[in-house]
XYZ file of C-alpha atoms in Angstrom:
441
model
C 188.723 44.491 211.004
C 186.641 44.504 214.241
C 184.033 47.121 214.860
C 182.745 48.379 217.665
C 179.149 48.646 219.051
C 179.498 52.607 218.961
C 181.069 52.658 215.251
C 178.139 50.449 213.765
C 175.781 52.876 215.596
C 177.211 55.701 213.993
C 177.832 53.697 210.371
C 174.115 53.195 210.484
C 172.881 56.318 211.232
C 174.926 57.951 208.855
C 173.552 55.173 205.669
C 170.203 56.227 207.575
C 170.687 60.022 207.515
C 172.075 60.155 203.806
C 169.469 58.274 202.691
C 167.039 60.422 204.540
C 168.627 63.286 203.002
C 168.278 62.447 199.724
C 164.702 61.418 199.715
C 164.058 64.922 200.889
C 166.463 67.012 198.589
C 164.374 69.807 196.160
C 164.149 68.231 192.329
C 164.301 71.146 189.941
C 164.576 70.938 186.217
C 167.170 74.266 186.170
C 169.147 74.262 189.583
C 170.211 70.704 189.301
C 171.829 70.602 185.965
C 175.244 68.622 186.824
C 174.963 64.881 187.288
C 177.023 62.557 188.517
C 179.096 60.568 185.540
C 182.449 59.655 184.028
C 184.004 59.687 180.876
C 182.524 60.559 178.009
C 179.222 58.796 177.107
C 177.786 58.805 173.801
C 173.669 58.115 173.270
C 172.899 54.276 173.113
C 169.357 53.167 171.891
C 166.067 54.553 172.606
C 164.620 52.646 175.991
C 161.096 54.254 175.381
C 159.223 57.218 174.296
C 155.919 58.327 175.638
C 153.161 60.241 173.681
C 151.214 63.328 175.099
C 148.610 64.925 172.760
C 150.405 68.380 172.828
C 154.076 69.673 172.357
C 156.194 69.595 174.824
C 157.993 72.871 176.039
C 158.451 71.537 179.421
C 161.573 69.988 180.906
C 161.098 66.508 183.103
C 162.295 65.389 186.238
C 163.207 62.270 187.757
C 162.955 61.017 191.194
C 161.841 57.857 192.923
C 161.379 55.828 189.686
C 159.136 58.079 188.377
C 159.949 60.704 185.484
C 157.477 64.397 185.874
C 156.828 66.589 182.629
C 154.068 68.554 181.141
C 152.766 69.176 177.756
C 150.223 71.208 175.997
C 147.757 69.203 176.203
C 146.746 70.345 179.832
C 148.476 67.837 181.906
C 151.286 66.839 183.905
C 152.373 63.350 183.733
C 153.808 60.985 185.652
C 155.639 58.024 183.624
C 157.209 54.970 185.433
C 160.811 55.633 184.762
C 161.979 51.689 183.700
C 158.610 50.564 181.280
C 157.659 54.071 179.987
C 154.064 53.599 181.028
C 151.638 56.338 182.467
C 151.521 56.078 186.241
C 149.042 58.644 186.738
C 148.318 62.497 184.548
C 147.108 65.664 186.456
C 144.491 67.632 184.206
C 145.004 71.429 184.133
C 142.477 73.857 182.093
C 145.914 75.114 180.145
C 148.834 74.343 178.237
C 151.902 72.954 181.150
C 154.955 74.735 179.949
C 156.235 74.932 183.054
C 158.479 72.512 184.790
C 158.257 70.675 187.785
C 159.798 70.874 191.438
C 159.130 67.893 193.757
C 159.765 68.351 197.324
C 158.727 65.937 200.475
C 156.870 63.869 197.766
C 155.037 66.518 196.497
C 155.077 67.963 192.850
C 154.901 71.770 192.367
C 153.941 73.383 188.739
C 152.264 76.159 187.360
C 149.550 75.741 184.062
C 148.201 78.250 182.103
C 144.711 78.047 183.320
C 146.273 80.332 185.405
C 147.241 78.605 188.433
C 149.818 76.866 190.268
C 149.758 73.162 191.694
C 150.768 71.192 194.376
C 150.181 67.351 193.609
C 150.626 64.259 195.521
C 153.681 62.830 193.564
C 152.560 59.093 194.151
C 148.932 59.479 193.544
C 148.406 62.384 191.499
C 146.052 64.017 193.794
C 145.650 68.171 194.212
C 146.549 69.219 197.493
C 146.356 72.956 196.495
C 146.267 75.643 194.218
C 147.124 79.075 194.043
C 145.479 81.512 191.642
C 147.568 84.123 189.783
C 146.064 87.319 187.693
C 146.614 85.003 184.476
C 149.019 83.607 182.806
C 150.095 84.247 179.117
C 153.032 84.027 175.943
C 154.751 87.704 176.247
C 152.851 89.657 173.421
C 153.161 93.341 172.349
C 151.383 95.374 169.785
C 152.510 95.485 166.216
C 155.703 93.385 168.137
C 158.906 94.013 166.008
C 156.923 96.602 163.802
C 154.942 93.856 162.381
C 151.493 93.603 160.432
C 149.241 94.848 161.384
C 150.639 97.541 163.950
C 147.489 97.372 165.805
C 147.391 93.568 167.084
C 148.443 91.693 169.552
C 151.112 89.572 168.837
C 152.429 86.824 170.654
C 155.783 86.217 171.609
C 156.917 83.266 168.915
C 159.734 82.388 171.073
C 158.377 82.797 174.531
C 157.660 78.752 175.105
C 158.274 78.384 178.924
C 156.317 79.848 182.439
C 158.372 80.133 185.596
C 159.157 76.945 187.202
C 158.766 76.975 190.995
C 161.100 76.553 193.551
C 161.220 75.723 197.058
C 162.842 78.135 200.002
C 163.461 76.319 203.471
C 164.358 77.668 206.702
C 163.876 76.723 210.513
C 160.235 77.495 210.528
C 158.973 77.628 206.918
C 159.198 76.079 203.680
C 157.771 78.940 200.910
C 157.090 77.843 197.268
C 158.272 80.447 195.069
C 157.758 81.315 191.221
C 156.995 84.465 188.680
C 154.126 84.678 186.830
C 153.092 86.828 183.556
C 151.211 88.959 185.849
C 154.847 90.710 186.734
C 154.652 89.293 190.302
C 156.875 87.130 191.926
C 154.616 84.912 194.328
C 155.822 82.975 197.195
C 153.563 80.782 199.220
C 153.395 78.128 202.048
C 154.465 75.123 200.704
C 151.586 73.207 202.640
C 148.734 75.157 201.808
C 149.518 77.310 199.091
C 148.711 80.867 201.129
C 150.724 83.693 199.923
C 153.662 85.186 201.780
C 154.468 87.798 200.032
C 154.634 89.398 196.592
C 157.572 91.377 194.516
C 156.346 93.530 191.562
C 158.227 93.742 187.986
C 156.646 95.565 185.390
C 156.397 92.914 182.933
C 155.668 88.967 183.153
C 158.299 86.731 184.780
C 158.563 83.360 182.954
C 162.676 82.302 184.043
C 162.723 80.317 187.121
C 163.823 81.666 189.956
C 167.286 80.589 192.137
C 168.076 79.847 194.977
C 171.385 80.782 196.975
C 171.760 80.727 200.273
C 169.193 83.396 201.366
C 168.861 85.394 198.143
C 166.406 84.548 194.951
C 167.850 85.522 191.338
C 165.122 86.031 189.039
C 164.956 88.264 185.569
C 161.666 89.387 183.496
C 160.800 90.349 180.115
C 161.447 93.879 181.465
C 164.974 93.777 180.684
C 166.202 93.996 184.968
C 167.937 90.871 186.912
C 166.992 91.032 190.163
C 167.935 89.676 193.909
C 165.613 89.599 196.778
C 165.620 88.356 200.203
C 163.869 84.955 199.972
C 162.014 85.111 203.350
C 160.561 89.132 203.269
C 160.764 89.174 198.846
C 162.742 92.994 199.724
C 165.172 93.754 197.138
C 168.632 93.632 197.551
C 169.962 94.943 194.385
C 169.021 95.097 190.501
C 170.299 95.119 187.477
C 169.057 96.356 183.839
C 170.184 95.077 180.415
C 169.828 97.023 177.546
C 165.796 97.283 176.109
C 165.525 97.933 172.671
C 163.293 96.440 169.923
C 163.708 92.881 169.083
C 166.259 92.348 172.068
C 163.801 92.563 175.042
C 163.543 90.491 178.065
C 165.249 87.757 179.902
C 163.889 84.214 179.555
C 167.010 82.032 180.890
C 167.361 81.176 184.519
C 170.270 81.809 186.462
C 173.537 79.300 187.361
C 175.557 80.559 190.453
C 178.966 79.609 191.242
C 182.046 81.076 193.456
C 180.543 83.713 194.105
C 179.175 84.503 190.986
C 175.792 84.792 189.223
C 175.141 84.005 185.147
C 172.327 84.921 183.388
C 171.469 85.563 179.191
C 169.895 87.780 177.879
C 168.141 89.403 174.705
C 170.242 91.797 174.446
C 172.272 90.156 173.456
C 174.629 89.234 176.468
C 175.776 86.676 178.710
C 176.960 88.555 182.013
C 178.240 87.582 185.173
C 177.541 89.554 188.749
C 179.081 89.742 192.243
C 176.260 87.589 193.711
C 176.292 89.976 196.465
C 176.153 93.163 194.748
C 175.439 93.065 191.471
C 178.535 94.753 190.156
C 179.047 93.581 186.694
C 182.110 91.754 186.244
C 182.099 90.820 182.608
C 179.800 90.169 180.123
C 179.959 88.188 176.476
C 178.673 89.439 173.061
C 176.427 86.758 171.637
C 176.710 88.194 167.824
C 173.184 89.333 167.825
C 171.519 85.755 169.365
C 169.352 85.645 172.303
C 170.607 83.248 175.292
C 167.260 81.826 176.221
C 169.093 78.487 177.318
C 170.103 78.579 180.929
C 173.964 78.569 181.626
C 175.577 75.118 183.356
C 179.074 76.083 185.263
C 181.414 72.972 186.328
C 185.091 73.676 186.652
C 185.963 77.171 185.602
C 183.668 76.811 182.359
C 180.591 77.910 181.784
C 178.136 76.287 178.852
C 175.261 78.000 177.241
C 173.395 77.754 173.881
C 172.580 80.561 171.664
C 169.871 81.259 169.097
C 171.141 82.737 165.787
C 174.753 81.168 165.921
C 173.558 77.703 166.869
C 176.143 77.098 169.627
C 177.057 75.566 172.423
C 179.575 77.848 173.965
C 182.392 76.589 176.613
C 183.590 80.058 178.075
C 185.991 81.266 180.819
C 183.581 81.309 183.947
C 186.141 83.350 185.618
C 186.873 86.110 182.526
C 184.309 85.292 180.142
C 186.633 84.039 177.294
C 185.388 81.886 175.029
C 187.575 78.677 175.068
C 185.492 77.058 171.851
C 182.097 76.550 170.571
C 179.954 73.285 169.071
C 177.570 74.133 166.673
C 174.212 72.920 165.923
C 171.805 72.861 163.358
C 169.346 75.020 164.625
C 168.580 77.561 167.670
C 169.935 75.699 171.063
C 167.261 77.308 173.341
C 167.736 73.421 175.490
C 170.013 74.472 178.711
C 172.373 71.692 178.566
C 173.139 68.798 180.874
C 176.653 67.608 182.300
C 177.470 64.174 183.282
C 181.425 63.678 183.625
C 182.564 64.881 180.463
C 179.575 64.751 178.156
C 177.313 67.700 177.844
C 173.455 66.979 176.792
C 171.159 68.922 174.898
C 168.536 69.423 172.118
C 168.283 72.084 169.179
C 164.959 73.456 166.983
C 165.648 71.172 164.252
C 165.033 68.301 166.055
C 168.269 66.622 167.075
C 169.812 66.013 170.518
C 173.478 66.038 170.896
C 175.839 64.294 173.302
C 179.153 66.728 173.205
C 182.558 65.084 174.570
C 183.647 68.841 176.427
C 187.352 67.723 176.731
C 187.406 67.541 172.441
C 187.017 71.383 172.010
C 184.031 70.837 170.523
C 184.668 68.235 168.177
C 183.862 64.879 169.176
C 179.833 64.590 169.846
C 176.855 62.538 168.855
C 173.241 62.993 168.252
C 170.544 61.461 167.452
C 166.689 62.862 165.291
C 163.676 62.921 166.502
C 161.174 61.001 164.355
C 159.245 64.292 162.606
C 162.705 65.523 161.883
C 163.425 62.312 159.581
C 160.247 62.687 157.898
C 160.364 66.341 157.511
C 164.055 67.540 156.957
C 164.352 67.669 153.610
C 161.356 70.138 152.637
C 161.765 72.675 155.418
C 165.950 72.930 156.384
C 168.151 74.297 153.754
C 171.274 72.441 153.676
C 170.335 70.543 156.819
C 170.321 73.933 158.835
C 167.165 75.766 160.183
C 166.793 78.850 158.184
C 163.984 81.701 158.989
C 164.401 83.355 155.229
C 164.187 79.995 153.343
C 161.521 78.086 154.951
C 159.071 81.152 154.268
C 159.013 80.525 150.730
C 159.370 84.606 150.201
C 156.764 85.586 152.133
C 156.452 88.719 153.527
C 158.403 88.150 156.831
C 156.656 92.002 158.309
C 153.534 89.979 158.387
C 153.018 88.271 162.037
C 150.727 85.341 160.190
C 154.058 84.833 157.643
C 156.431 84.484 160.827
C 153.665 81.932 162.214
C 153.029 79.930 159.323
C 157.685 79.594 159.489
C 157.156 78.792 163.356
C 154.714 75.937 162.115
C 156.652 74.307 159.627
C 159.782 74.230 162.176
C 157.246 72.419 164.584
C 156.989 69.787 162.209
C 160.489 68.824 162.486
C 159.640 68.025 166.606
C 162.358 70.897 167.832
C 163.858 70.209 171.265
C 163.225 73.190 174.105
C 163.213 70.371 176.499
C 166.079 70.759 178.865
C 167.443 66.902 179.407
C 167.746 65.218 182.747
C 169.855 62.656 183.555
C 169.116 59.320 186.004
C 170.082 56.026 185.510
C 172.119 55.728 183.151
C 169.572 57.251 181.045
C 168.914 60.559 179.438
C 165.465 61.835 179.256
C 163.686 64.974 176.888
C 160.807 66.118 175.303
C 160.257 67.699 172.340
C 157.785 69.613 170.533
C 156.378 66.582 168.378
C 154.773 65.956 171.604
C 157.004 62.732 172.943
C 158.643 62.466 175.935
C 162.331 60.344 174.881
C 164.716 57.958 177.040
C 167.712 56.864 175.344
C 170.341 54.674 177.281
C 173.931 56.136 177.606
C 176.654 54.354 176.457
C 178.888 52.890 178.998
C-alpha cells in the first residue's frame, strides 16, 4: 500500500503525540485503578521483593521503569522496576503513609513530619515542600468508650494520609491534597505556594478526585464533599450518619457515568449525582467499614469490606449485589482490574487474584512470608479474629486492642493497594516488603 508524504507526516506525529501524551499523563495510586489486560490471569512466581525498615501502608506506583512507595521508616523509595534494586530513597522526618502522584517527572507525597514533597523522580532531589499544621492517626478521647476515658487514643485503623493529586488547566497546574489539620490544600505544582484552602472540621486522610472541574473528597467528619478545583468553593455536600464507632470516611472516591462512589463508616456504600449530590442509592455493609476505595468497570462496582471480609461485585447502576468473594481477613486493599482478574490484599496477609466472570469462585492467592510463619498461633481457623487473638483480655482497654493490632502485624497484613505494569503485579505490606509477582499468561 503506498503512502503519501502528507499521511507519514501525520502517522508520525500522531506515534509522536501519543507518546508525548503518555509520558505526561498524572500517575495516581487511587484514580488509575483499571489496567489494561485480558483474560483471566492468575499470580505466577515472585520476580522480587524489596525490604524497607518500616511497614508499609502506602500503595506504589509505576512509571518509566521505576516503581514509587513509602514506608514507615521515613522514606520514599524509588526501586528499578525489572532487578528490584534501590534507585534512589527520599528521607522524610515521619512515617510515608501516603501515596505517590508523579506528574512531568516529578513525584508528589505527603510524610508525617508534617509536610508535603515534590521530588525529582529520576534523581531523588527536593524541589519543594509545603508545610501543613501537622499531620497525625485520627485519635479521640476515651475513643469507643475505652480505658482510660481520659486519653488519647489513636485511631487503630486509620493507616493512610491523603495522597495528592494534580489539577491542570490553561494556565495552572495546582497540587492538591487533605491533611489532618481539616484543610484541603492546593498549591502550585512548581513551587509549592498555596492557592487556596477549604476547611472541614476534622482531618482529611482519603485522596481527593478529580472530574472534570470538580474535586470529591470526604473526612473523618462524616460529610462528602465537591468543590470547584480552581477557587476550592463548594459546590455541594453531603453527610453520612456520625455515631460512635462508625465515624469518618477513609476511602477515596471512583466516578463513573455520571456517578460518584464513596464508603463509609457508617456503614454504607452510596452513590451521588456527581453534579448534585442527590443520593441515588446506597448499600448496607452489615456493620463493616468500607475503607477500601471502590473500582467501577462495566456496570459493576468492586469494593472490600472490613468485618465480612469481602470483595463485593454490585450493580453500579442500582446497587445490587450480584455476588461476593470472601477473604480471610479485613480487605481494607482497594482492588485492581486487569481484563477479568481483580487484585488485592487482606489483613491476614494474603493477596488474591479473583477471576470476576466466576461469581466469585475461581481465584488465587498467594502469603506473605510472616503470614507462613505466624498463622497458626494468631488466626483461628485460618480467619482473622479480634475476640480470639486477645487471649480474653479485656477488649475496653485501648493497650488490649493494641497488643491484638500487634500480633495481626506479625502476619505482614496487606493495606497496600496493588498496581499493575508489565505483566507484573506490585504491593506492599505491613511486614515492611515491597512484592512483584509475575502474572500468568
Amino acid at each position: 500500500m503506498k503512502r503519501t508524504f502528507t499521511s507519514i507526516l501525520l502517522y508520525f506525529f500522531l506515534i509522536f503525540t501519543s507518546n508525548a501524551f503518555s509520558q505526561n499523563k498524572t500517575i495516581n495510586a487511587f484514580t488509575n485503578r483499571v489496567f489494561d489486560g485480558k483474560g483471566y490471569q492468575p499470580l505466577a512466581d515472585l520476580k522480587w521483593k524489596f525490604k524497607t525498615e518500616g511497614k508499609i501502608f502506602s500503595s506504589p506506583i509505576v512509571k518509566n521503569g521505576a516503581v514509587y512507595i513509602g514506608s514507615e521508616d521515613g522514606f520514599l523509595y524509588c526501586i528499578n522496576e525489572k532487578s528490584g534494586s534501590i534507585n534512589w530513597k527520599f528521607k522524610t522526618n515521619g512515617a510515608v503513609h501516603s501515596s505517590a502522584s508523579i506528574d512531568n517527572n516529578i513525584v508528589y507525597f505527603g510524610s508525617f513530619d508534617g509536610y508535603y514533597y515534590a521530588v525529582n523522580a529520576t534523581t531523588g532531589k527536593e524541589i519543594w515542600k509545603f508545610k501543613t499544621k501537622g499531620e497525625h492517626w485520627y485519635r479521640e478521647i476515651g475513643m469507643w468508650g475505652m480505658k482510660p476515658n481520659d486519653r488519647l487514643m489513636n485511631d487503630l485503623w486509620g493507616f493512610y494520609l491523603s495522597s495528592p493529586v494534580i489539577y491542570k488547566d490553561k494556565n495552572n497546574a495546582l497540587v492538591i491534597f487533605g491533611s489532618s489539620d481539616g484543610n484541603m490544600y492546593a498549591v502550585d505544582s512548581k513551587n509549592g505556594a498555596l492557592k487556596w484552602t477549604f476547611k472541614t472540621n476534622e482531618p482529611i486522610h482519603s485522596t481527593p478526585v478529580i472530574e472534570k472541574e470538580n474535586l470529591y473528597f470526604g473526612g473523618w467528619d462524616g460529610i462528602f464533599y465537591a468543590l470547584d478545583c480552581k477557587t476550592g468553593k463548594e459546590k455541594w455536600h453531603f453527610s453520612t450518619e456520625v455515631k460512635t464507632g462508625f465515624k469518618g470516611i477513609q476511602a477515596s472516591a471512583a466516578i463513573s457515568d455520571g456517578l460518584v462512589y464513596f464508603g463509609a463508616r457508617d456503614p454504607f456504600l452510596f452513590a451521588l449525582d456527581a453534579e448534585t449530590g442527590k443520593l441515588v442509592w446506597k448499600y448496607n455493609a452489615e456493620n463493616s467499614w468500607i475503607l477500601s476505595s471502590a473500582v467501577v468497570q462495566g456496570n459493576t462496582l468492586y469494593v472490600g469490606t472490613s468485618d465480612t471480609y469481602a470483595l463485593l461485585a454490585l450493580d453500579s447502576k442500582t446497587g445490587q449485589e450480584k455476588y461476593r468473594f470472601k477473604g480471610n481477613g479485613y480487605i481494607y486493599s482497594s482492588p485492581a482490574i486487569s481484563g477479568n482478574t481483580a487484585y488485592f490484599g487482606d489483613f491476614s496477609g494474603n493477596f488474591f487474584a479473583l477471576n470476576l466472570l466466576s461469581n466469585g469462585k475461581e481465584s488465587d492467592f498467594v502469603s506473605t512470608e510472616n503470614r507462613k510463619k505466624y498463622a497458626p498461633e494468631i488466626l483461628n481457623n485460618n480467619h482473622l479474629d479480634f475476640t480470639y487473638a486477645s487471649k480474653q483480655a479485656d477488649l475496653s482497654v485501648y493497650a488490649e486492642n493494641q497488643k491484638v493490632m500487634d500480633e495481626f502485624y506479625k502476619l505482614g497484613p496487606i493495606v497496600s493497594s496493588p498496581f499493575i505494569n508489565n505483566n507484573t503485579v506490585y504491593f506492599g505490606s505491613a511486614d515492611g516488603y515491597l512484592y512483584a509477582y509475575n502474572l500468568k499468561r
